[in-house]
Coordinates of C-alpha atoms in Angstrom, one line a residue:
X23 CA 95.1 96.9 173.1
X24 CA 97.9 94.5 172.0
X25 CA 100.1 97.0 171.1
X26 CA 99.6 99.0 174.4
X27 CA 100.3 95.6 176.4
X28 CA 103.7 95.0 174.5
X29 CA 104.6 98.4 174.7
X30 CA 103.9 98.7 178.7
X31 CA 104.5 94.6 179.6
X32 CA 103.7 95.7 183.5
X33 CA 100.2 96.5 182.3
X34 CA 98.1 93.1 182.4
X35 CA 94.7 94.1 182.1
X36 CA 92.9 96.9 180.2
X37 CA 89.2 98.0 181.3
X38 CA 87.0 99.5 178.8
X39 CA 83.9 100.8 178.9
X40 CA 82.6 99.6 175.7
X41 CA 83.5 96.3 173.7
X42 CA 86.8 96.0 172.6
X43 CA 88.7 92.6 171.9
X44 CA 91.5 92.0 174.7
X45 CA 89.9 94.3 177.1
X46 CA 87.7 93.7 180.5
X47 CA 84.5 95.0 180.0
X48 CA 83.7 97.6 182.6
X49 CA 80.4 96.1 183.2
X50 CA 81.7 92.9 184.5
X51 CA 83.4 94.8 187.5
X52 CA 80.0 96.0 188.7
X53 CA 79.0 94.8 192.4
X54 CA 76.7 92.0 192.2
X55 CA 74.2 93.9 194.3
X56 CA 74.2 97.0 192.3
X57 CA 72.0 97.2 189.2
X58 CA 70.5 100.2 186.8
X59 CA 70.1 103.0 189.1
X60 CA 72.9 101.9 191.5
X61 CA 71.9 103.0 195.0
X62 CA 69.1 105.5 194.8
X63 CA 68.4 105.7 198.4
X64 CA 70.9 104.7 200.8
X65 CA 68.5 105.0 204.1
X66 CA 69.9 107.8 205.9
X67 CA 68.0 111.0 206.6
X68 CA 69.1 114.2 207.0
X69 CA 66.3 116.7 208.5
X70 CA 64.0 114.0 207.9
X71 CA 64.6 114.0 203.9
X72 CA 66.4 110.8 202.6
X73 CA 69.9 111.1 201.2
X74 CA 70.2 109.8 197.8
X75 CA 73.2 108.2 196.4
X76 CA 74.2 111.0 194.2
X77 CA 74.2 113.4 197.1
X78 CA 77.6 114.6 198.1
X79 CA 79.4 112.8 201.1
X80 CA 82.6 114.8 201.1
X81 CA 84.9 117.0 199.1
X82 CA 88.7 115.7 198.7
X83 CA 91.4 117.8 197.7
X84 CA 93.4 116.6 194.8
X85 CA 97.4 116.3 195.2
X86 CA 97.3 118.2 191.8
X87 CA 99.6 115.7 190.1
X88 CA 98.0 116.4 186.9
X89 CA 97.9 120.3 187.1
X90 CA 96.4 123.0 189.8
X91 CA 94.9 121.3 193.0
X92 CA 91.2 120.8 192.7
X93 CA 88.1 120.0 194.9
X94 CA 86.8 116.8 194.3
X95 CA 82.8 115.9 195.2
X96 CA 82.5 112.5 196.1
X97 CA 79.0 110.8 196.5
X98 CA 77.5 108.5 198.5
X99 CA 76.9 106.4 195.4
X100 CA 80.5 106.6 194.4
X101 CA 81.9 105.3 198.0
X102 CA 79.3 102.8 198.1
X103 CA 80.0 101.5 195.2
X104 CA 83.7 101.5 195.2
X105 CA 84.1 100.3 198.7
X106 CA 81.7 97.3 198.3
X107 CA 83.3 96.3 194.8
X108 CA 87.0 96.5 196.2
X109 CA 86.0 94.5 199.2
X110 CA 84.4 91.8 196.8
X111 CA 87.2 91.6 194.2
X112 CA 89.8 91.7 197.4
X113 CA 87.7 89.1 199.4
X114 CA 87.2 90.9 202.2
X115 CA 85.1 89.5 205.2
X116 CA 84.8 89.9 208.8
X117 CA 88.1 88.1 209.6
X118 CA 89.8 91.2 207.8
X119 CA 92.5 93.3 209.4
X120 CA 93.2 96.2 207.4
X121 CA 96.3 98.7 208.3
X122 CA 95.7 102.2 207.2
X123 CA 99.5 103.3 206.5
X124 CA 98.6 105.9 204.3
X125 CA 96.8 109.2 204.8
X126 CA 93.2 108.1 205.5
X127 CA 91.7 111.3 204.0
X128 CA 92.6 110.1 200.5
X129 CA 90.4 108.1 198.5
X130 CA 93.1 105.4 198.3
X131 CA 92.9 104.4 201.9
X132 CA 89.0 105.0 202.2
X133 CA 87.5 103.2 199.6
X134 CA 90.0 101.3 197.2
X135 CA 90.4 98.4 199.3
X136 CA 90.3 100.1 202.5
X137 CA 88.7 101.5 205.6
X138 CA 85.1 101.6 204.4
X139 CA 84.7 98.1 202.7
X140 CA 86.5 96.9 205.5
X141 CA 84.3 98.1 208.2
X142 CA 81.1 97.1 206.1
X143 CA 82.3 93.7 205.8
X144 CA 82.7 93.5 209.5
X145 CA 86.4 93.5 209.6
X146 CA 88.7 95.6 211.7
X147 CA 91.0 98.3 210.7
X148 CA 94.3 99.4 212.4
X149 CA 95.3 103.3 211.8
X150 CA 99.3 103.4 211.7
X151 CA 100.3 106.3 213.9
X152 CA 103.5 106.9 211.8
X153 CA 104.0 105.5 208.3
X154 CA 107.5 104.3 208.9
X155 CA 108.3 100.8 207.8
X156 CA 109.6 99.6 211.1
X157 CA 106.2 100.5 212.6
X158 CA 104.3 99.1 209.8
X159 CA 106.0 95.9 210.1
X160 CA 105.5 96.1 213.7
X161 CA 101.7 96.7 213.5
X162 CA 101.4 93.5 210.9
X163 CA 103.1 91.3 213.5
X164 CA 101.4 92.7 216.6
X165 CA 97.9 93.2 215.3
X166 CA 97.9 90.2 212.7
X167 CA 97.3 92.5 210.0
X168 CA 95.8 90.6 207.2
X169 CA 95.8 93.3 204.4
X170 CA 97.3 96.7 203.7
X171 CA 97.4 99.3 200.9
X172 CA 100.8 100.9 200.4
X173 CA 102.5 103.4 197.6
X174 CA 105.4 101.8 195.8
X175 CA 108.0 103.6 197.4
X176 CA 106.9 102.7 201.2
X177 CA 106.4 99.1 200.2
X178 CA 110.0 98.9 198.6
X179 CA 111.3 100.4 202.0
X180 CA 109.4 97.3 203.9
X181 CA 110.7 94.8 201.5
X182 CA 114.3 96.2 202.1
X183 CA 113.9 95.7 205.6
X184 CA 112.5 91.8 205.3
X185 CA 115.7 91.2 203.2
X186 CA 118.0 91.6 205.6
X187 CA 115.5 91.6 209.2
X188 CA 113.7 88.2 209.3
X189 CA 112.5 89.1 213.0
X190 CA 109.2 90.2 211.6
X191 CA 106.4 87.8 211.6
X192 CA 104.2 88.9 208.8
X193 CA 102.3 85.4 208.2
X194 CA 99.1 86.8 208.9
X195 CA 99.2 89.0 205.7
X196 CA 97.5 87.6 202.7
X197 CA 97.0 91.0 200.7
X198 CA 99.0 93.8 199.5
X199 CA 97.8 96.6 197.4

């Protein structure tokens, strides 16, 4: 692990499912309300039958970054866990105003600090119509956005604008993922 971190200095933490020195154990990332069987029954019914955590919630289309695009079945348990865990780590509560400036049909916007965890925590979600850096910065100012998730290229463009244009009030922003 130390060799890996030295070779790739931008990597600060390594998460491991086993017990390996210098790593963060995966078990320590479990949401405090989850245990053992995770979410067995999430309380929603379909045709009178309870929907279970292992049931498919929806199917995402991968971007094909590792080969041919694939269909990815995502379960209720998957989204409950990811959304709650990310919201917990990011300290999301009812005061959160999340700006969705990336495609909301992707997992990153939905549950990796995103829409579902924000709404479940009682916060608000603002949907950015056009993911343009000027519009993103305007939305942060106008809606007093507290957090947003951006891909690196879009974040770099926003930072470039802020380098030469100090008119945007982004003081409400507490978190950028």
